[in-house]
Amino acid sequence: MNDSLDPRINRLKLNKTDDPCKVEEGENWNIFEVFHQEKRGAHHEHVGCVHAPDAGLALVFAKEQFGRRKKCVNLWVVRSADILAFDVEDEDMFANNLEKTYRDASGFKVMEKINKFKAQAKSASDK
Amino acid sequence: MGDDELIIGHRNSEWTGLGPIMEEDIAFSSMAQDKIGHSWALYRILHEELSGEDPDQFAFMRGEKDFKCCHLTEMPIGSYDFSLMRHFLFDHAETVRYNSLLQSSFLPLQQLARKVRGELKYHTLHADAWIIQLCRAGEESYLKMQTALDNCFQLACGIFEAGPDDKLLANEKVYPGEESLYEQWIENIYPVLVKASLNMPERKEPAFGGRYGKHTAYLQPLLDEMGEVFRLNPEATW
């Protein structure tokens, strides 16, 4: 196989197929999840991931990868390995959610009360 | 300032697609674009405030002797250790220069300095993070960075070559003058070098000449390549 023009491809040593693949120390970087904040006080929203040797450089990379186009005031990075999640097979825990409509917030008729209160306040101030 | 930024921006853009990892490729290319943006802004000030040429014509049609860039910016990209060290030394110098312009008596430069402040903050954050990271990543890595610093340092001192009107500009409070910027630059890079355990070389023979149109053999080929498409039809609108 010929060498690639791209040094990153050559570093993978793909043409040495017989040798066992050995990972050198420092070659295995961590994955960091990136969270983007559009304005002060807003939630940080997950936008993707970067891989980096440490959190500091992950933030440096995330800034250009996820903060350079749309509006952004801050970013978080969190090591993916530090995130605790359910297993895929535990998805059945959520299966009956759709049947439990009594848990929907849409059941509360709040607007009527708000409008009534507003009307009261208005008539009070008119007097 | 404009020529320094145009030439180093072009040089650093030569890494696009070849950076050591994808994330760094994006970051380095993006900063190279920033540099070219800064040069465009400076050429525009020259054009609009000081009756200079059209910025594109000025960037792409001038001959080597009319360029005022320092030798550091002209050098080929070499390997990544060299390019990173150049980026570190240059961007700290650029930051010192723009910070001084925040008090400039020439208003357009003062406004530009305010505008680019955030960008430069990121550039030096990026450079510092890499320098410290690589200097703490084992003997081979450390030695490469020390060698890169030794190779770059006299070139970087050449950034602070006083031009023919240095004293006039300082007297008119346009900027404080090269010697003062040099001292501030040393003050700013020194703590980072200490953190990285790098030894700062002595200033011996700074690579001077660029500000007077004397360049290395590397500049002309760069200019030929950079202006190749533009010169096909200099009157075209982009």
Short mmCIF file of C-alpha atoms in Angstrom, two decimals:
data_model
loop_
_atom_site.label_atom_id
_atom_site.label_comp_id
_atom_site.label_asym_id
_atom_site.label_seq_id
_atom_site.Cartn_x
_atom_site.Cartn_y
_atom_site.Cartn_z
CA MET A 1 0.00 0.00 0.00
CA ASN A 2 1.23 3.51 -0.79
CA ASP A 3 1.64 6.15 1.87
CA SER A 4 -1.28 8.54 2.07
CA LEU A 5 -0.83 12.29 1.63
CA ASP A 6 -2.54 12.63 5.00
CA PRO A 7 -0.14 12.13 7.93
CA ARG A 8 -3.03 11.02 10.14
CA ILE A 9 -3.65 8.05 7.86
CA ASN A 10 0.04 7.14 7.77
CA ARG A 11 0.20 7.15 11.55
CA LEU A 12 -2.34 4.33 11.62
CA LYS A 13 0.26 2.10 9.87
CA LEU A 14 -2.47 0.34 7.90
CA ASN A 15 0.05 -1.30 5.56
CA LYS A 16 1.56 -3.37 8.38
CA THR A 17 -1.30 -5.83 8.57
CA ASP A 18 0.58 -8.74 10.20
CA ASP A 19 1.79 -6.93 13.32
CA PRO A 20 -0.52 -6.81 16.31
CA CYS A 21 -1.89 -3.29 16.84
CA LYS A 22 -0.17 -1.65 19.79
CA VAL A 23 -1.55 1.47 21.43
CA GLU A 24 1.22 3.74 22.67
CA GLU A 25 0.85 5.62 25.93
CA GLY A 26 -0.95 8.91 25.40
CA GLU A 27 -2.44 7.80 22.09
CA ASN A 28 -5.76 6.88 23.61
CA TRP A 29 -7.56 10.11 24.21
CA ASN A 30 -10.81 10.62 26.07
CA ILE A 31 -14.12 11.54 24.53
CA PHE A 32 -15.78 14.62 26.00
CA GLU A 33 -19.45 15.54 25.55
CA VAL A 34 -19.98 19.20 24.69
CA PHE A 35 -22.85 21.36 25.97
CA HIS A 36 -23.61 24.70 24.39
CA GLN A 37 -25.21 27.74 26.06
CA GLU A 38 -26.84 30.23 23.74
CA LYS A 39 -27.39 33.05 26.22
CA ARG A 40 -26.68 33.75 29.88
CA GLY A 41 -29.14 31.91 32.11
CA ALA A 42 -30.26 29.51 29.35
CA HIS A 43 -29.84 25.74 29.65
CA HIS A 44 -26.67 24.17 28.32
CA GLU A 45 -27.71 21.89 25.47
CA HIS A 46 -25.81 18.86 24.27
CA VAL A 47 -24.36 19.50 20.81
CA GLY A 48 -21.85 16.69 20.21
CA CYS A 49 -18.43 15.51 21.32
CA VAL A 50 -14.71 16.10 20.87
CA HIS A 51 -11.76 13.91 21.71
CA ALA A 52 -8.90 15.40 23.66
CA PRO A 53 -6.12 14.46 26.09
CA ASP A 54 -7.68 16.42 28.97
CA ALA A 55 -10.63 18.65 29.86
CA GLY A 56 -8.70 21.86 29.22
CA LEU A 57 -7.88 21.01 25.64
CA ALA A 58 -11.37 19.56 25.16
CA LEU A 59 -12.73 23.03 25.95
CA VAL A 60 -10.22 24.61 23.56
CA PHE A 61 -11.33 22.26 20.77
CA ALA A 62 -15.03 22.57 21.59
CA LYS A 63 -14.85 26.34 21.23
CA GLU A 64 -13.95 26.17 17.55
CA GLN A 65 -15.95 23.05 16.78
CA PHE A 66 -19.25 24.06 18.37
CA GLY A 67 -18.98 27.72 19.32
CA ARG A 68 -17.89 29.40 16.12
CA ARG A 69 -21.10 29.58 14.11
CA LYS A 70 -24.29 30.31 16.03
CA LYS A 71 -24.57 32.52 19.07
CA CYS A 72 -22.74 31.13 22.08
CA VAL A 73 -21.82 32.55 25.48
CA ASN A 74 -20.39 29.49 27.19
CA LEU A 75 -19.60 25.80 26.78
CA TRP A 76 -19.35 22.83 29.13
CA VAL A 77 -17.31 19.72 28.52
CA VAL A 78 -17.85 16.51 30.48
CA ARG A 79 -15.87 13.32 30.10
CA SER A 80 -18.25 10.85 28.42
CA ALA A 81 -17.12 8.12 30.81
CA ASP A 82 -18.37 10.22 33.75
CA ILE A 83 -21.95 10.17 32.50
CA LEU A 84 -24.16 7.54 34.11
CA ALA A 85 -26.89 6.22 31.85
CA PHE A 86 -29.37 3.33 31.67
CA ASP A 87 -28.58 0.27 29.62
CA VAL A 88 -30.25 -0.09 26.25
CA GLU A 89 -32.23 -3.12 27.49
CA ASP A 90 -33.71 -0.99 30.29
CA GLU A 91 -35.70 0.99 27.77
CA ASP A 92 -38.81 -1.02 28.83
CA MET A 93 -38.92 0.97 32.08
CA PHE A 94 -40.27 3.86 30.04
CA ALA A 95 -42.61 1.77 27.85
CA ASN A 96 -45.94 2.61 29.57
CA ASN A 97 -45.34 6.34 29.85
CA LEU A 98 -47.74 7.16 27.02
CA GLU A 99 -50.65 5.45 28.80
CA LYS A 100 -50.30 7.49 31.96
CA THR A 101 -51.96 10.59 30.60
CA TYR A 102 -52.84 11.73 34.12
CA ARG A 103 -49.19 12.68 34.43
CA ASP A 104 -49.38 15.11 31.52
CA ALA A 105 -49.14 18.71 32.62
CA SER A 106 -51.67 19.53 29.89
CA GLY A 107 -54.49 18.35 32.19
CA PHE A 108 -54.30 21.47 34.32
CA LYS A 109 -56.59 24.28 33.23
CA VAL A 110 -54.41 27.10 34.48
CA MET A 111 -55.11 29.70 31.83
CA GLU A 112 -58.72 30.19 32.99
CA LYS A 113 -57.51 31.04 36.49
CA ILE A 114 -54.82 33.35 35.17
CA ASN A 115 -57.26 35.22 32.94
CA LYS A 116 -59.73 35.55 35.79
CA PHE A 117 -56.99 36.94 38.04
CA LYS A 118 -55.85 39.38 35.36
CA ALA A 119 -59.42 40.63 34.84
CA GLN A 120 -59.77 41.14 38.59
CA ALA A 121 -56.50 43.03 38.80
CA LYS A 122 -57.50 45.22 35.86
CA SER A 123 -60.89 46.12 37.27
CA ALA A 124 -59.25 46.88 40.62
CA SER A 125 -56.77 49.28 39.04
CA ASP A 126 -59.51 50.92 36.95
CA LYS A 127 -61.37 51.94 40.06
CA MET B 1 0.96 44.47 11.29
CA GLY B 2 -1.25 43.73 8.30
CA ASP B 3 1.51 42.00 6.35
CA ASP B 4 2.51 39.89 9.36
CA GLU B 5 -1.06 38.71 9.75
CA LEU B 6 -1.64 38.03 6.06
CA ILE B 7 1.54 35.99 5.68
CA ILE B 8 1.23 33.97 8.90
CA GLY B 9 -2.46 33.46 8.17
CA HIS B 10 -1.58 32.03 4.76
CA ARG B 11 1.20 29.89 6.22
CA ASN B 12 -1.00 28.46 8.97
CA SER B 13 -3.77 27.73 6.47
CA GLU B 14 -1.32 25.34 4.78
CA TRP B 15 -2.10 22.95 7.66
CA THR B 16 -5.76 22.74 6.70
CA GLY B 17 -6.61 19.10 6.13
CA LEU B 18 -3.22 17.96 7.49
CA GLY B 19 -3.51 18.89 11.18
CA PRO B 20 -2.49 16.24 13.72
CA ILE B 21 -6.10 15.47 14.70
CA MET B 22 -9.43 16.62 13.32
CA GLU B 23 -10.33 18.90 16.25
CA GLU B 24 -6.97 20.66 16.08
CA ASP B 25 -7.21 20.93 12.31
CA ILE B 26 -10.48 22.85 12.68
CA ALA B 27 -9.16 25.10 15.45
CA PHE B 28 -5.87 25.93 13.69
CA SER B 29 -7.56 26.60 10.34
CA SER B 30 -10.14 28.78 12.00
CA MET B 31 -7.44 30.87 13.67
CA ALA B 32 -5.59 31.18 10.35
CA GLN B 33 -8.79 32.63 8.91
CA ASP B 34 -8.96 35.09 11.82
CA LYS B 35 -5.45 36.29 10.96
CA ILE B 36 -6.37 36.93 7.34
CA GLY B 37 -9.48 38.75 8.59
CA HIS B 38 -7.29 40.98 10.77
CA SER B 39 -5.02 41.81 7.84
CA TRP B 40 -8.06 42.68 5.72
CA ALA B 41 -9.34 44.99 8.48
CA LEU B 42 -5.94 46.71 8.68
CA TYR B 43 -5.67 47.09 4.88
CA ARG B 44 -9.14 48.60 4.91
CA ILE B 45 -8.09 51.17 7.49
CA LEU B 46 -5.13 51.97 5.26
CA HIS B 47 -7.45 52.28 2.27
CA GLU B 48 -10.25 54.26 3.90
CA GLU B 49 -8.39 56.44 6.40
CA LEU B 50 -4.95 56.89 4.86
CA SER B 51 -5.80 56.81 1.14
CA GLY B 52 -4.04 53.50 0.52
CA GLU B 53 -4.79 51.05 -2.27
CA ASP B 54 -7.78 48.73 -2.51
CA PRO B 55 -7.24 45.97 0.11
CA ASP B 56 -7.31 43.05 -2.36
CA GLN B 57 -4.96 44.74 -4.81
CA PHE B 58 -2.69 45.67 -1.90
CA ALA B 59 -2.64 42.09 -0.60
CA PHE B 60 -2.15 40.21 -3.85
CA MET B 61 -0.41 42.49 -6.32
CA ARG B 62 2.55 43.84 -4.40
CA GLY B 63 6.09 42.60 -4.99
CA GLU B 64 8.27 41.08 -2.29
CA LYS B 65 10.17 44.30 -1.53
CA ASP B 66 6.95 46.15 -0.76
CA PHE B 67 6.02 43.67 1.97
CA LYS B 68 6.91 44.61 5.55
CA CYS B 69 6.32 41.26 7.27
CA CYS B 70 8.90 39.86 9.69
CA HIS B 71 10.90 36.73 8.86
CA LEU B 72 9.13 34.60 11.48
CA THR B 73 5.91 34.70 9.47
CA GLU B 74 7.62 33.73 6.21
CA MET B 75 9.20 30.47 7.32
CA PRO B 76 7.69 27.27 5.90
CA ILE B 77 5.35 25.39 8.23
CA GLY B 78 7.95 22.70 8.95
CA SER B 79 6.61 20.17 11.43
CA TYR B 80 3.82 20.78 13.90
CA ASP B 81 6.12 21.57 16.84
CA PHE B 82 7.61 24.47 14.87
CA SER B 83 4.24 25.77 13.70
CA LEU B 84 2.77 25.58 17.21
CA MET B 85 5.74 27.38 18.75
CA ARG B 86 5.56 30.09 16.09
CA HIS B 87 1.83 30.43 16.78
CA PHE B 88 2.51 30.75 20.52
CA LEU B 89 5.24 33.39 20.15
CA PHE B 90 3.47 35.34 17.41
CA ASP B 91 0.04 35.43 18.98
CA HIS B 92 1.37 36.63 22.31
CA ALA B 93 3.20 39.40 20.44
CA GLU B 94 0.04 40.25 18.53
CA THR B 95 -1.95 40.38 21.76
CA VAL B 96 0.54 42.78 23.34
CA ARG B 97 0.41 44.98 20.23
CA TYR B 98 -3.39 45.13 20.05
CA ASN B 99 -3.67 45.69 23.81
CA SER B 100 -1.41 48.71 23.44
CA LEU B 101 -3.67 49.98 20.65
CA LEU B 102 -6.61 50.13 23.06
CA GLN B 103 -5.04 53.45 24.09
CA SER B 104 -4.05 54.52 20.59
CA SER B 105 -4.53 58.14 19.55
CA PHE B 106 -5.54 56.78 16.09
CA LEU B 107 -9.19 55.91 16.58
CA PRO B 108 -9.65 53.28 13.82
CA LEU B 109 -6.87 51.15 15.35
CA GLN B 110 -8.35 51.61 18.80
CA GLN B 111 -11.72 50.32 17.53
CA LEU B 112 -10.12 47.36 15.75
CA ALA B 113 -8.21 46.46 18.91
CA ARG B 114 -11.47 46.28 20.84
CA LYS B 115 -13.05 44.14 18.14
CA VAL B 116 -10.32 41.48 17.96
CA ARG B 117 -9.68 41.23 21.71
CA GLY B 118 -11.89 38.15 22.21
CA GLU B 119 -10.40 36.33 19.23
CA LEU B 120 -6.87 36.89 20.45
CA LYS B 121 -7.78 35.71 23.91
CA TYR B 122 -8.78 32.38 22.38
CA HIS B 123 -5.64 32.22 20.22
CA THR B 124 -3.31 32.54 23.21
CA LEU B 125 -5.45 30.19 25.32
CA HIS B 126 -5.12 27.60 22.55
CA ALA B 127 -1.38 28.16 22.18
CA ASP B 128 -0.67 28.06 25.94
CA ALA B 129 -2.71 24.86 26.38
CA TRP B 130 -0.78 23.06 23.65
CA ILE B 131 2.67 24.25 24.73
CA ILE B 132 2.10 23.16 28.33
CA GLN B 133 0.47 19.89 27.28
CA LEU B 134 3.29 18.87 24.93
CA CYS B 135 6.06 19.91 27.31
CA ARG B 136 4.59 17.60 29.95
CA ALA B 137 4.10 14.66 27.57
CA GLY B 138 7.43 12.89 27.99
CA GLU B 139 11.06 13.44 27.08
CA GLU B 140 10.77 13.20 23.29
CA SER B 141 7.90 15.64 23.21
CA TYR B 142 9.63 18.05 25.62
CA LEU B 143 12.86 18.03 23.62
CA LYS B 144 10.98 18.76 20.41
CA MET B 145 9.32 21.78 22.01
CA GLN B 146 12.60 23.12 23.45
CA THR B 147 14.22 22.71 20.01
CA ALA B 148 11.28 24.48 18.38
CA LEU B 149 11.64 27.36 20.86
CA ASP B 150 15.39 27.59 20.18
CA ASN B 151 14.70 27.66 16.44
CA CYS B 152 11.93 30.26 16.68
CA PHE B 153 13.24 32.66 19.27
CA GLN B 154 15.58 34.96 17.26
CA LEU B 155 12.97 34.97 14.50
CA ALA B 156 10.29 35.95 17.00
CA CYS B 157 12.47 38.74 18.42
CA GLY B 158 12.47 40.04 14.83
CA ILE B 159 8.77 40.87 15.22
CA PHE B 160 9.91 43.85 17.28
CA GLU B 161 12.07 45.51 14.65
CA ALA B 162 11.46 49.24 14.78
CA GLY B 163 10.25 50.67 11.49
CA PRO B 164 11.55 54.01 10.12
CA ASP B 165 8.78 55.96 11.88
CA ASP B 166 8.82 54.17 15.21
CA LYS B 167 9.73 57.27 17.25
CA LEU B 168 7.19 59.47 15.49
CA LEU B 169 4.41 56.94 16.09
CA ALA B 170 5.36 56.68 19.76
CA ASN B 171 5.53 60.49 20.18
CA GLU B 172 2.12 60.84 18.59
CA LYS B 173 0.83 58.15 20.97
CA VAL B 174 -0.32 55.91 18.12
CA TYR B 175 1.42 53.03 19.90
CA PRO B 176 4.15 52.78 22.54
CA GLY B 177 7.02 51.68 20.25
CA GLU B 178 8.68 48.32 19.59
CA GLU B 179 11.03 48.21 22.56
CA SER B 180 8.18 48.64 25.01
CA LEU B 181 6.10 45.95 23.26
CA TYR B 182 9.06 43.57 23.33
CA GLU B 183 9.44 43.96 27.09
CA GLN B 184 5.73 43.35 27.67
CA TRP B 185 5.88 40.28 25.40
CA ILE B 186 8.73 38.75 27.40
CA GLU B 187 6.77 39.44 30.58
CA ASN B 188 3.73 37.61 29.15
CA ILE B 189 5.39 34.54 27.65
CA TYR B 190 7.77 33.94 30.52
CA PRO B 191 5.22 32.49 33.01
CA VAL B 192 3.96 30.06 30.34
CA LEU B 193 7.51 28.94 29.53
CA VAL B 194 8.11 28.39 33.25
CA LYS B 195 4.96 26.26 33.53
CA ALA B 196 6.16 24.25 30.54
CA SER B 197 9.71 24.01 32.05
CA LEU B 198 11.15 25.50 28.85
CA ASN B 199 14.37 27.51 28.89
CA MET B 200 14.03 30.90 27.30
CA PRO B 201 16.96 31.52 24.92
CA GLU B 202 18.90 34.79 25.10
CA ARG B 203 18.15 37.50 22.59
CA LYS B 204 21.26 37.52 20.40
CA GLU B 205 20.68 38.42 16.79
CA PRO B 206 17.01 39.07 16.14
CA ALA B 207 15.96 38.31 12.56
CA PHE B 208 15.63 41.92 11.42
CA GLY B 209 15.13 43.25 7.90
CA GLY B 210 11.50 42.45 7.18
CA ARG B 211 10.19 45.89 8.13
CA TYR B 212 12.52 47.38 5.48
CA GLY B 213 11.56 44.96 2.69
CA LYS B 214 14.46 42.52 3.14
CA HIS B 215 13.07 39.01 3.24
CA THR B 216 14.03 35.35 3.36
CA ALA B 217 13.96 33.21 0.22
CA TYR B 218 10.65 31.73 1.40
CA LEU B 219 8.48 34.81 0.91
CA GLN B 220 8.45 35.15 -2.90
CA PRO B 221 7.22 31.57 -3.57
CA LEU B 222 4.48 32.12 -0.98
CA LEU B 223 3.40 35.36 -2.67
CA ASP B 224 3.39 33.65 -6.07
CA GLU B 225 1.11 30.93 -4.79
CA MET B 226 -1.11 33.21 -2.70
CA GLY B 227 -1.83 35.61 -5.56
CA GLU B 228 -1.93 33.05 -8.38
CA VAL B 229 -5.71 32.98 -8.79
CA PHE B 230 -6.21 36.67 -8.07
CA ARG B 231 -3.73 37.64 -10.79
CA LEU B 232 -5.62 35.65 -13.44
CA ASN B 233 -7.95 38.63 -13.50
CA PRO B 234 -7.08 41.39 -11.02
CA GLU B 235 -10.20 43.36 -12.03
CA ALA B 236 -12.63 40.54 -11.14
CA THR B 237 -15.05 41.12 -8.27
CA TRP B 238 -15.01 38.41 -5.58
#
